[in-house]
């Protein structure tokens, strides 16, 4: 049986260890830790550099769990590699006994570090989750109350009244999406504020009550559905390895017990705790380690890291280093248009003339200028905008015209996977055009190397939705912080503008970085919006992109320079 997520693997391991039979490869005892086979596997771990997959056959042959044996090796290990989610959570670090004191911490692929910290320390619970959890506890309690000891009974009753308070709060107060709430209001008028949530959380963890409630309720459901002669299909059965709902509730309650000025709540028939100061949880790493290295291919704009992650670190203690790309200079050209019609602001981007004439013509010309065997990948700022463009082109014969020059593949929300079709089409050398979304399935983690992408186009500036509830709260928090520290309104507004620009330009760097994946690769980048000429946007491009900006500006110049670029390449490859 294969488990698809890390969470499911952890749960399956926990299930087996806590089952009657236990896991034959591990026991949580000193005897197991000191038995010759455990020590032998632990020592083998040091014989050469190996990852956990390499240790599996060794563990199998000795009958020892490689994961727990490698944990035994931690105290004397000099180099430890681990997913950075483990590093970033203080509680996980301490449960793994990872001591950062005096160590050098290297965080690779750090471009997503801030988002990862935010998601580790944020939590959301919906009305439906709370209701289901409440119902599950009531059913379990009613069935087993005569067999439960007094401590269990009291804790379950307390847990239920806490859930009821949260349910009533959401039902009573929900007004509009994105509304901020004061966490203290949640318990006003109830006697819940006298309840020790820490104790309840400890009870949930130690008693394994979450698994018991889940297993009982699941069995009831299956029994009921078999009575109805309408058995739950195998695929709809809840996997024994998925997290009990009470764990999700616990995570949320944990956030409730750790309220600080950097947390805020939103609601949308759900309550969300959102971390607003990622620098706070990162502080403990900075304080303990001797030196922290943040490394990544798309770290620009770096100001985002300085202000969000390292605001308290003196500038003389920070060294930044930006390297050139490994490719020779002549393997990359970046074009920024200066054609005023090509401006994709919110007000102008729907213009029929922009979509049907300028944008369409650019793609037709580019499709002809780039050799057919090389694919073109274009990133659009949102699913809605790409859908609008496709719809406009389909209403007349433009879509078919462009499709005749290059086969078009485009991303749609909840659409099928288009990457394999596009890759096959490129491999056949038929001339292919992939229209993708910034922040969509294809903008990160996929290598468009060699012929998969000889031209990458960024259509417009992918600003995030300013009406998103989360961003409203983040901007307000940032402005309030600046005003509180003596800043002016103008400084606050500059900072929030910069915050939005950073999100946008980070997404641009991420997307254009999909092309050119090795030293002999070559491609062109097209930044299709006059606003890219402004210094505030330009300086936030990755250094290697900035260094390759070409001086050709009109669409006509750009296309003829593109032809020259590719004809030089074909001459050189002869
Ligand atoms: S071998 Fe290790 S990781 Fe696998 S189930 Fe047993 S204890 Fe868990």
XYZ file of C-alpha atoms and ligand atoms in Angstrom:
582
model
C 0.000 0.000 0.000
C 1.369 3.445 -0.888
C 0.558 6.574 1.071
C 0.527 9.724 -0.943
C 1.212 12.447 1.613
C 3.717 12.912 4.395
C 0.833 13.269 6.818
C -0.628 9.924 5.701
C 2.771 8.212 6.086
C 3.164 9.627 9.602
C -0.352 8.530 10.496
C 0.201 5.024 9.118
C 3.390 4.731 11.177
C 1.599 5.999 14.305
C -1.306 3.583 13.688
C 1.053 0.629 13.420
C 3.161 1.594 16.427
C 0.049 2.032 18.559
C -1.666 -1.122 17.327
C -1.796 -4.255 19.499
C 0.969 -5.932 17.491
C 3.122 -2.783 17.258
C 5.776 -2.301 14.601
C 8.174 -5.235 14.331
C 11.036 -2.846 13.483
C 10.757 -0.476 16.429
C 10.050 -0.273 20.156
C 10.109 2.886 22.188
C 12.353 1.345 24.855
C 15.932 1.694 26.038
C 16.481 -1.990 25.203
C 15.652 -1.279 21.552
C 17.899 1.796 21.515
C 20.858 -0.097 22.902
C 20.416 -3.447 21.180
C 23.369 -4.440 18.920
C 21.337 -4.220 15.681
C 20.103 -0.677 16.405
C 23.631 0.424 17.279
C 24.987 -1.311 14.162
C 22.509 0.503 11.908
C 23.166 3.798 13.698
C 26.917 3.389 13.098
C 26.435 2.401 9.444
C 24.660 5.711 8.955
C 27.992 7.422 9.609
C 30.022 5.205 7.274
C 29.054 7.293 4.233
C 26.602 10.008 3.211
C 23.247 8.400 2.577
C 19.635 9.427 2.604
C 16.711 7.658 4.232
C 15.940 5.660 1.044
C 19.478 4.191 1.102
C 18.930 3.121 4.697
C 15.717 1.195 4.027
C 17.408 -2.021 2.712
C 19.921 -1.897 5.580
C 17.092 -1.493 8.082
C 15.177 -4.367 6.498
C 18.156 -6.696 6.656
C 18.716 -5.929 10.357
C 15.015 -5.750 11.254
C 15.488 -2.205 12.579
C 13.508 0.912 11.653
C 15.904 3.137 9.665
C 13.995 6.301 10.590
C 14.241 5.809 14.345
C 17.801 4.452 14.101
C 18.862 7.591 12.241
C 17.273 9.705 14.966
C 19.521 7.917 17.447
C 22.475 9.161 15.403
C 21.450 12.823 15.637
C 23.323 13.852 18.806
C 26.711 13.052 17.265
C 25.958 13.970 13.641
C 27.874 16.922 12.207
C 25.743 17.415 9.103
C 21.988 16.893 9.315
C 19.689 17.324 6.317
C 15.972 17.649 6.880
C 12.876 19.115 5.226
C 12.725 22.733 6.233
C 9.245 22.382 7.680
C 10.901 20.350 10.472
C 13.530 22.997 11.000
C 11.069 25.880 11.149
C 8.780 24.487 13.809
C 10.305 24.883 17.248
C 8.232 22.039 18.694
C 9.261 19.646 15.873
C 12.892 20.634 16.365
C 12.712 19.858 20.023
C 10.862 16.556 19.498
C 13.591 15.535 17.014
C 16.221 16.769 19.493
C 17.782 19.087 16.958
C 19.917 21.620 18.733
C 20.852 24.616 16.599
C 23.156 26.157 19.172
C 26.344 27.280 17.405
C 25.445 25.542 14.175
C 25.449 26.721 10.577
C 21.935 26.521 9.157
C 21.637 26.399 5.370
C 18.123 26.758 3.984
C 18.047 25.832 0.325
C 15.177 26.786 -1.997
C 14.566 29.615 0.444
C 12.396 31.576 -1.982
C 9.304 30.022 -0.372
C 10.545 30.359 3.186
C 8.196 33.156 4.256
C 5.116 31.395 2.851
C 6.159 28.153 4.560
C 6.588 29.832 7.950
C 3.222 31.546 7.508
C 1.482 28.298 6.693
C 3.119 26.345 9.553
C 1.943 28.926 12.068
C -1.497 29.586 10.593
C -4.646 27.597 11.036
C -8.231 27.591 9.840
C -11.320 25.823 11.058
C -14.699 25.799 9.334
C -18.176 25.725 10.793
C -18.712 22.340 9.151
C -15.549 20.874 10.732
C -16.592 22.144 14.150
C -20.125 20.748 13.784
C -18.874 17.338 12.613
C -16.342 17.172 15.400
C -18.963 18.137 17.971
C -21.384 15.518 16.644
C -18.663 12.837 16.706
C -17.824 13.563 20.339
C -21.504 13.539 21.403
C -22.095 10.161 19.703
C -18.975 8.653 21.263
C -19.768 10.116 24.686
C -23.355 8.824 24.697
C -22.214 5.333 23.789
C -19.320 5.017 26.226
C -20.151 7.393 29.088
C -20.739 4.584 31.580
C -17.339 3.091 30.719
C -15.346 6.336 30.620
C -13.413 7.302 33.717
C -14.407 10.625 35.370
C -11.374 12.458 33.927
C -12.269 11.431 30.368
C -15.904 12.380 30.884
C -15.062 15.846 32.192
C -12.548 16.527 29.413
C -14.960 15.462 26.669
C -17.700 17.663 28.133
C -15.305 20.620 28.317
C -14.172 20.027 24.754
C -17.750 19.937 23.573
C -18.734 23.165 25.261
C -15.652 24.819 23.755
C -16.703 23.620 20.291
C -20.281 24.809 20.875
C -18.997 28.260 21.833
C -16.993 28.498 18.608
C -19.938 27.224 16.527
C -22.293 29.785 18.059
C -19.741 32.540 17.579
C -19.403 31.840 13.845
C -23.158 31.497 13.293
C -23.939 34.680 15.202
C -21.167 36.885 13.917
C -20.607 35.910 10.331
C -21.349 38.950 8.236
C -18.986 39.207 5.347
C -15.921 37.498 3.946
C -12.634 38.864 5.172
C -14.080 40.491 8.259
C -11.552 40.863 11.040
C -12.518 39.779 14.509
C -11.131 40.214 17.955
C -10.203 36.738 19.248
C -11.264 37.764 22.746
C -14.842 38.265 21.487
C -15.104 34.560 20.772
C -15.464 33.691 24.420
C -17.241 36.789 25.700
C -20.378 35.877 27.606
C -19.352 32.235 28.007
C -17.446 30.687 30.874
C -14.935 29.204 28.441
C -12.272 31.781 29.266
C -11.884 30.035 32.614
C -11.104 26.777 30.849
C -7.479 25.684 30.481
C -7.050 24.996 26.760
C -3.459 23.798 27.281
C -4.750 21.027 29.532
C -7.378 20.028 26.970
C -4.752 19.871 24.228
C -2.539 17.692 26.376
C -5.528 15.444 27.033
C -6.232 15.078 23.285
C -2.593 14.227 22.623
C -1.993 11.796 25.473
C -5.359 9.988 25.522
C -5.429 9.209 21.750
C -9.109 10.095 22.081
C -9.129 11.574 18.558
C -8.436 8.145 17.019
C -10.992 6.437 19.261
C -13.765 8.890 18.380
C -12.936 8.715 14.698
C -12.777 4.926 14.563
C -16.080 4.548 16.412
C -17.931 7.061 14.240
C -16.504 5.571 11.058
C -17.624 2.077 12.107
C -21.117 3.428 12.831
C -21.309 5.030 9.403
C -20.261 1.837 7.654
C -22.730 -0.224 9.668
C -25.537 2.180 8.837
C -24.764 2.252 5.153
C -24.589 -1.551 4.939
C -28.021 -1.735 6.623
C -29.334 0.611 3.961
C -27.972 -1.815 1.386
C -26.047 1.135 0.095
C -22.519 0.341 1.265
C -19.928 3.082 1.294
C -17.791 2.594 -1.782
C -14.189 1.588 -1.084
C -13.001 4.858 -2.569
C -15.266 6.854 -0.258
C -14.257 5.007 2.882
C -12.251 7.179 5.172
C -8.702 5.941 5.127
C -7.526 4.687 8.504
C -4.446 6.756 7.859
C -6.095 10.136 7.401
C -5.960 12.637 10.252
C -8.866 12.597 12.715
C -10.839 15.836 12.567
C -10.078 16.509 16.211
C -6.406 17.023 15.274
C -7.402 19.866 12.984
C -9.431 21.354 15.811
C -6.430 20.886 18.140
C -4.161 22.764 15.745
C -6.614 25.641 15.772
C -6.967 25.559 19.558
C -3.177 25.551 19.793
C -3.138 28.834 17.860
C -5.755 30.203 20.259
C -3.392 29.562 23.138
C -0.532 31.326 21.373
C -2.210 34.580 20.493
C 0.270 37.359 20.020
C 0.132 40.694 18.287
C 1.249 38.983 15.097
C -1.914 36.890 14.771
C -5.232 37.994 13.321
C -8.494 36.254 12.642
C -10.723 36.339 9.609
C -13.909 34.512 9.028
C -15.838 33.163 6.119
C -18.114 30.645 7.830
C -14.767 29.682 9.225
C -12.214 31.234 11.509
C -8.665 31.688 10.400
C -5.607 32.458 12.413
C -3.020 34.068 10.227
C 0.582 34.743 11.121
C 1.476 38.304 10.218
C 5.055 38.464 11.440
C 7.030 35.487 10.084
C 10.133 37.045 11.642
C 8.895 36.070 15.129
C 9.094 32.266 14.791
C 12.292 32.679 12.749
C 13.925 34.597 15.610
C 14.690 31.453 17.600
C 16.697 30.031 14.669
C 18.605 33.305 14.275
C 19.303 33.488 17.995
C 20.595 29.944 18.312
C 22.544 29.428 15.098
C 26.002 30.825 14.506
C 25.146 31.690 10.933
C 22.083 31.269 8.709
C 22.367 30.978 4.927
C 19.266 31.499 2.784
C 19.975 30.159 -0.685
C 17.741 30.038 -3.726
C 17.547 30.561 -7.450
C 14.856 33.247 -7.284
C 15.497 35.245 -4.133
C 14.704 38.630 -5.690
C 13.254 40.927 -4.515
C 15.536 40.518 -1.500
C 13.926 43.459 0.292
C 11.053 41.089 1.059
C 13.353 38.866 3.128
C 15.019 41.803 4.836
C 11.774 43.414 5.948
C 9.682 40.316 6.664
C 12.206 37.880 8.025
C 15.164 39.863 9.311
C 13.782 43.236 10.505
C 15.703 43.085 13.784
C 19.043 42.002 12.289
C 21.475 44.942 11.889
C 22.305 45.537 8.226
C 26.043 45.088 8.897
C 25.309 41.496 9.964
C 23.644 40.661 6.640
C 25.599 39.787 3.521
C 23.773 39.431 0.219
C 25.254 37.764 -2.805
C 23.694 37.522 -6.220
C 25.457 35.423 -8.850
C 25.176 35.517 -12.592
C 23.493 32.697 -14.441
C 25.691 29.753 -15.409
C 24.898 30.265 -19.104
C 27.041 32.451 -21.398
C 25.606 35.943 -21.919
C 24.657 35.254 -25.539
C 22.294 32.436 -24.497
C 19.669 34.770 -23.085
C 17.983 38.001 -24.066
C 15.245 39.756 -22.141
C 12.922 42.137 -23.959
C 10.789 44.767 -22.300
C 8.276 46.340 -24.627
C 7.762 50.091 -24.644
C 4.675 49.974 -26.798
C 2.109 52.043 -24.843
C -0.773 49.857 -26.049
C 0.738 46.916 -24.208
C -0.328 47.832 -20.704
C -2.294 45.259 -18.734
C -3.560 47.320 -15.805
C -6.858 46.271 -14.248
C -8.631 49.094 -16.104
C -7.100 48.459 -19.522
C -6.507 44.739 -19.804
C -10.017 43.799 -20.983
C -9.846 46.231 -23.892
C -10.846 44.414 -27.118
C -8.165 46.302 -29.007
C -5.443 45.149 -26.586
C -6.607 41.516 -26.564
C -7.647 41.083 -30.196
C -5.048 43.241 -31.890
C -1.856 43.896 -29.953
C -1.661 40.784 -27.783
C -2.880 38.482 -30.528
C -0.503 39.952 -33.125
C 2.437 39.662 -30.736
C 1.798 35.939 -30.296
C 1.389 35.377 -34.033
C 4.661 37.205 -34.792
C 6.561 35.515 -31.977
C 5.225 32.103 -32.992
C 6.699 32.617 -36.448
C 10.011 34.051 -35.202
C 10.822 31.213 -32.793
C 11.856 27.997 -34.602
C 9.016 25.465 -34.616
C 10.957 22.835 -32.741
C 11.206 25.185 -29.752
C 8.174 25.677 -27.522
C 6.836 29.021 -26.306
C 5.522 29.285 -22.750
C 3.460 32.335 -21.790
C 2.332 33.174 -18.266
C -0.908 35.086 -17.638
C -1.740 36.829 -14.354
C -4.912 34.842 -13.584
C -7.217 32.062 -14.765
C -9.984 34.598 -15.309
C -7.875 36.780 -17.548
C -6.584 33.898 -19.645
C -10.152 32.573 -19.984
C -11.221 36.040 -21.162
C -8.432 36.173 -23.777
C -9.239 32.681 -25.068
C -12.935 33.511 -25.238
C -12.242 36.720 -27.213
C -9.957 34.896 -29.631
C -12.488 32.108 -30.072
C -15.318 34.533 -30.817
C -13.573 35.415 -34.043
C -11.166 33.285 -36.048
C -8.076 34.422 -34.138
C -7.785 31.331 -31.988
C -7.907 29.084 -35.059
C -5.417 31.319 -36.897
C -2.887 31.197 -34.072
C -3.565 27.509 -33.530
C -2.619 26.925 -37.177
C 0.751 28.563 -36.621
C 1.351 26.842 -33.289
C -0.740 24.274 -31.480
C -2.173 26.028 -28.417
C -2.360 24.385 -24.999
C -3.903 26.446 -22.209
C -4.399 26.026 -18.485
C -7.954 26.194 -17.164
C -9.130 26.183 -13.577
C -9.927 22.550 -12.681
C -8.896 21.629 -16.230
C -7.009 18.495 -17.281
C -3.245 18.172 -17.239
C -1.942 19.858 -20.383
C 1.759 19.447 -19.753
C 2.113 15.964 -21.226
C 0.219 16.950 -24.397
C 2.391 20.048 -24.760
C 5.628 18.077 -24.156
C 4.631 15.470 -26.778
C 3.782 18.196 -29.256
C 7.167 19.901 -28.683
C 8.938 16.556 -29.075
C 7.228 16.118 -32.450
C 8.550 19.562 -33.472
C 5.088 20.718 -34.549
C 5.336 24.195 -33.068
C 3.634 24.534 -29.694
C 2.419 27.340 -27.481
C 1.618 26.823 -23.812
C -0.511 29.452 -22.065
C -0.109 29.032 -18.305
C -1.015 30.884 -15.121
C 1.337 32.608 -12.697
C 1.018 30.691 -9.442
C -0.779 27.883 -11.314
C 0.278 24.262 -11.656
C 3.024 25.006 -14.185
C 4.681 28.117 -12.756
C 6.775 26.396 -10.113
C 8.700 23.162 -9.809
C 8.582 22.310 -13.531
C 11.675 22.493 -15.694
C 10.983 23.884 -19.139
C 14.448 23.141 -20.392
C 15.841 23.090 -23.940
C 13.180 22.890 -26.652
C 10.368 22.753 -24.087
C 10.801 26.510 -23.818
C 12.846 28.721 -26.127
C 10.725 31.771 -25.351
C 9.002 32.635 -22.096
C 6.456 35.455 -22.137
C 5.080 37.265 -19.106
C 1.769 38.906 -19.981
C 1.197 41.872 -17.646
C 2.204 42.210 -14.015
C 0.709 39.461 -11.834
C -0.401 41.536 -8.850
C -2.302 39.552 -6.232
C -5.983 40.289 -5.695
C -6.076 43.430 -3.534
C -9.545 42.489 -2.285
C -8.352 39.198 -0.821
C -9.263 39.215 2.878
C -5.814 37.981 3.879
C -3.996 40.672 1.954
C -6.246 43.393 3.351
C -5.337 42.295 6.868
C -1.630 42.007 6.037
C -1.518 45.481 4.484
C -3.390 46.998 7.406
C -1.027 45.307 9.831
C 2.030 46.583 7.954
C 0.709 50.158 7.830
C -0.220 50.078 11.529
C 3.238 48.775 12.417
C 4.941 51.622 10.565
C 2.692 54.277 12.105
C 3.224 52.769 15.556
C 6.978 53.027 15.191
C 6.688 56.744 14.379
C 6.389 56.516 10.574
C 4.235 58.857 8.505
C 1.122 57.943 6.544
C 3.112 58.379 3.371
C 5.761 55.909 4.563
C 3.045 53.442 5.514
C 1.438 53.704 2.105
C 4.838 53.311 0.390
C 5.512 50.176 2.422
C 2.171 48.565 1.550
C 2.723 49.401 -2.128
C 6.168 47.829 -1.950
C 4.667 44.784 -0.235
C 2.268 44.213 -3.151
C 5.008 44.836 -5.724
C 7.269 42.318 -4.014
C 4.621 39.601 -4.210
C 4.102 40.404 -7.867
C 7.777 40.504 -8.855
C 8.591 37.374 -6.905
C 5.968 35.578 -8.992
C 7.477 37.028 -12.186
C 10.985 35.837 -11.267
C 9.636 32.447 -10.334
C 7.800 32.041 -13.616
C 10.518 33.253 -16.005
C 13.016 31.117 -14.085
C 11.252 28.003 -15.456
C 13.243 28.410 -18.687
C 17.039 27.977 -18.936
C 17.773 25.078 -16.669
C 21.398 24.172 -17.431
C 24.672 25.656 -18.656
C 24.046 24.965 -22.374
C 20.405 25.983 -22.397
C 19.223 29.120 -24.212
C 15.966 31.090 -24.405
C 14.491 34.572 -24.573
C 12.320 36.316 -22.006
C 9.565 38.754 -23.055
C 8.128 41.068 -20.393
C 4.954 42.243 -22.026
C 3.826 45.354 -20.208
C 5.221 48.886 -20.454
C 5.238 49.082 -16.664
C 8.256 46.742 -16.569
C 10.281 49.770 -17.722
C 9.685 51.511 -14.393
C 12.726 51.337 -12.078
C 10.687 50.013 -9.117
C 9.751 46.904 -11.128
C 12.997 46.565 -13.030
C 15.199 46.548 -9.950
C 13.155 43.679 -8.527
C 13.898 41.348 -11.420
C 16.469 38.608 -10.727
C 19.982 39.951 -11.320
C 20.586 37.572 -14.260
C 17.376 38.790 -15.932
C 18.295 42.454 -15.378
C 21.729 41.855 -16.896
C 20.214 40.422 -20.050
C 17.745 43.224 -20.837
C 17.947 44.117 -24.501
C 17.599 47.634 -25.850
C 15.014 46.728 -28.555
C 11.615 47.979 -27.511
C 8.873 48.119 -30.122
C 7.180 44.854 -30.997
C 8.638 45.100 -34.479
C 12.202 45.516 -33.125
C 11.708 42.743 -30.592
C 10.539 40.278 -33.225
C 13.339 41.060 -35.659
C 15.942 40.770 -32.869
C 14.352 37.446 -31.911
C 14.803 36.171 -35.478
C 18.468 37.180 -35.389
C 18.950 35.480 -32.012
C 17.618 32.165 -33.270
C 19.359 32.324 -36.647
C 22.677 32.894 -34.826
C 21.935 29.869 -32.686
C 21.226 27.683 -35.688
C 24.447 28.901 -37.395
C 26.440 28.147 -34.250
C 24.990 24.675 -33.953
C 25.960 23.700 -37.518
S 9.457 0.818 10.360
Fe 9.693 2.753 11.420
S 8.711 4.222 10.103
Fe 7.992 2.215 9.454
S 6.118 1.879 10.612
Fe 7.772 0.985 11.805
S 8.364 2.610 13.190
Fe 7.183 3.569 11.593
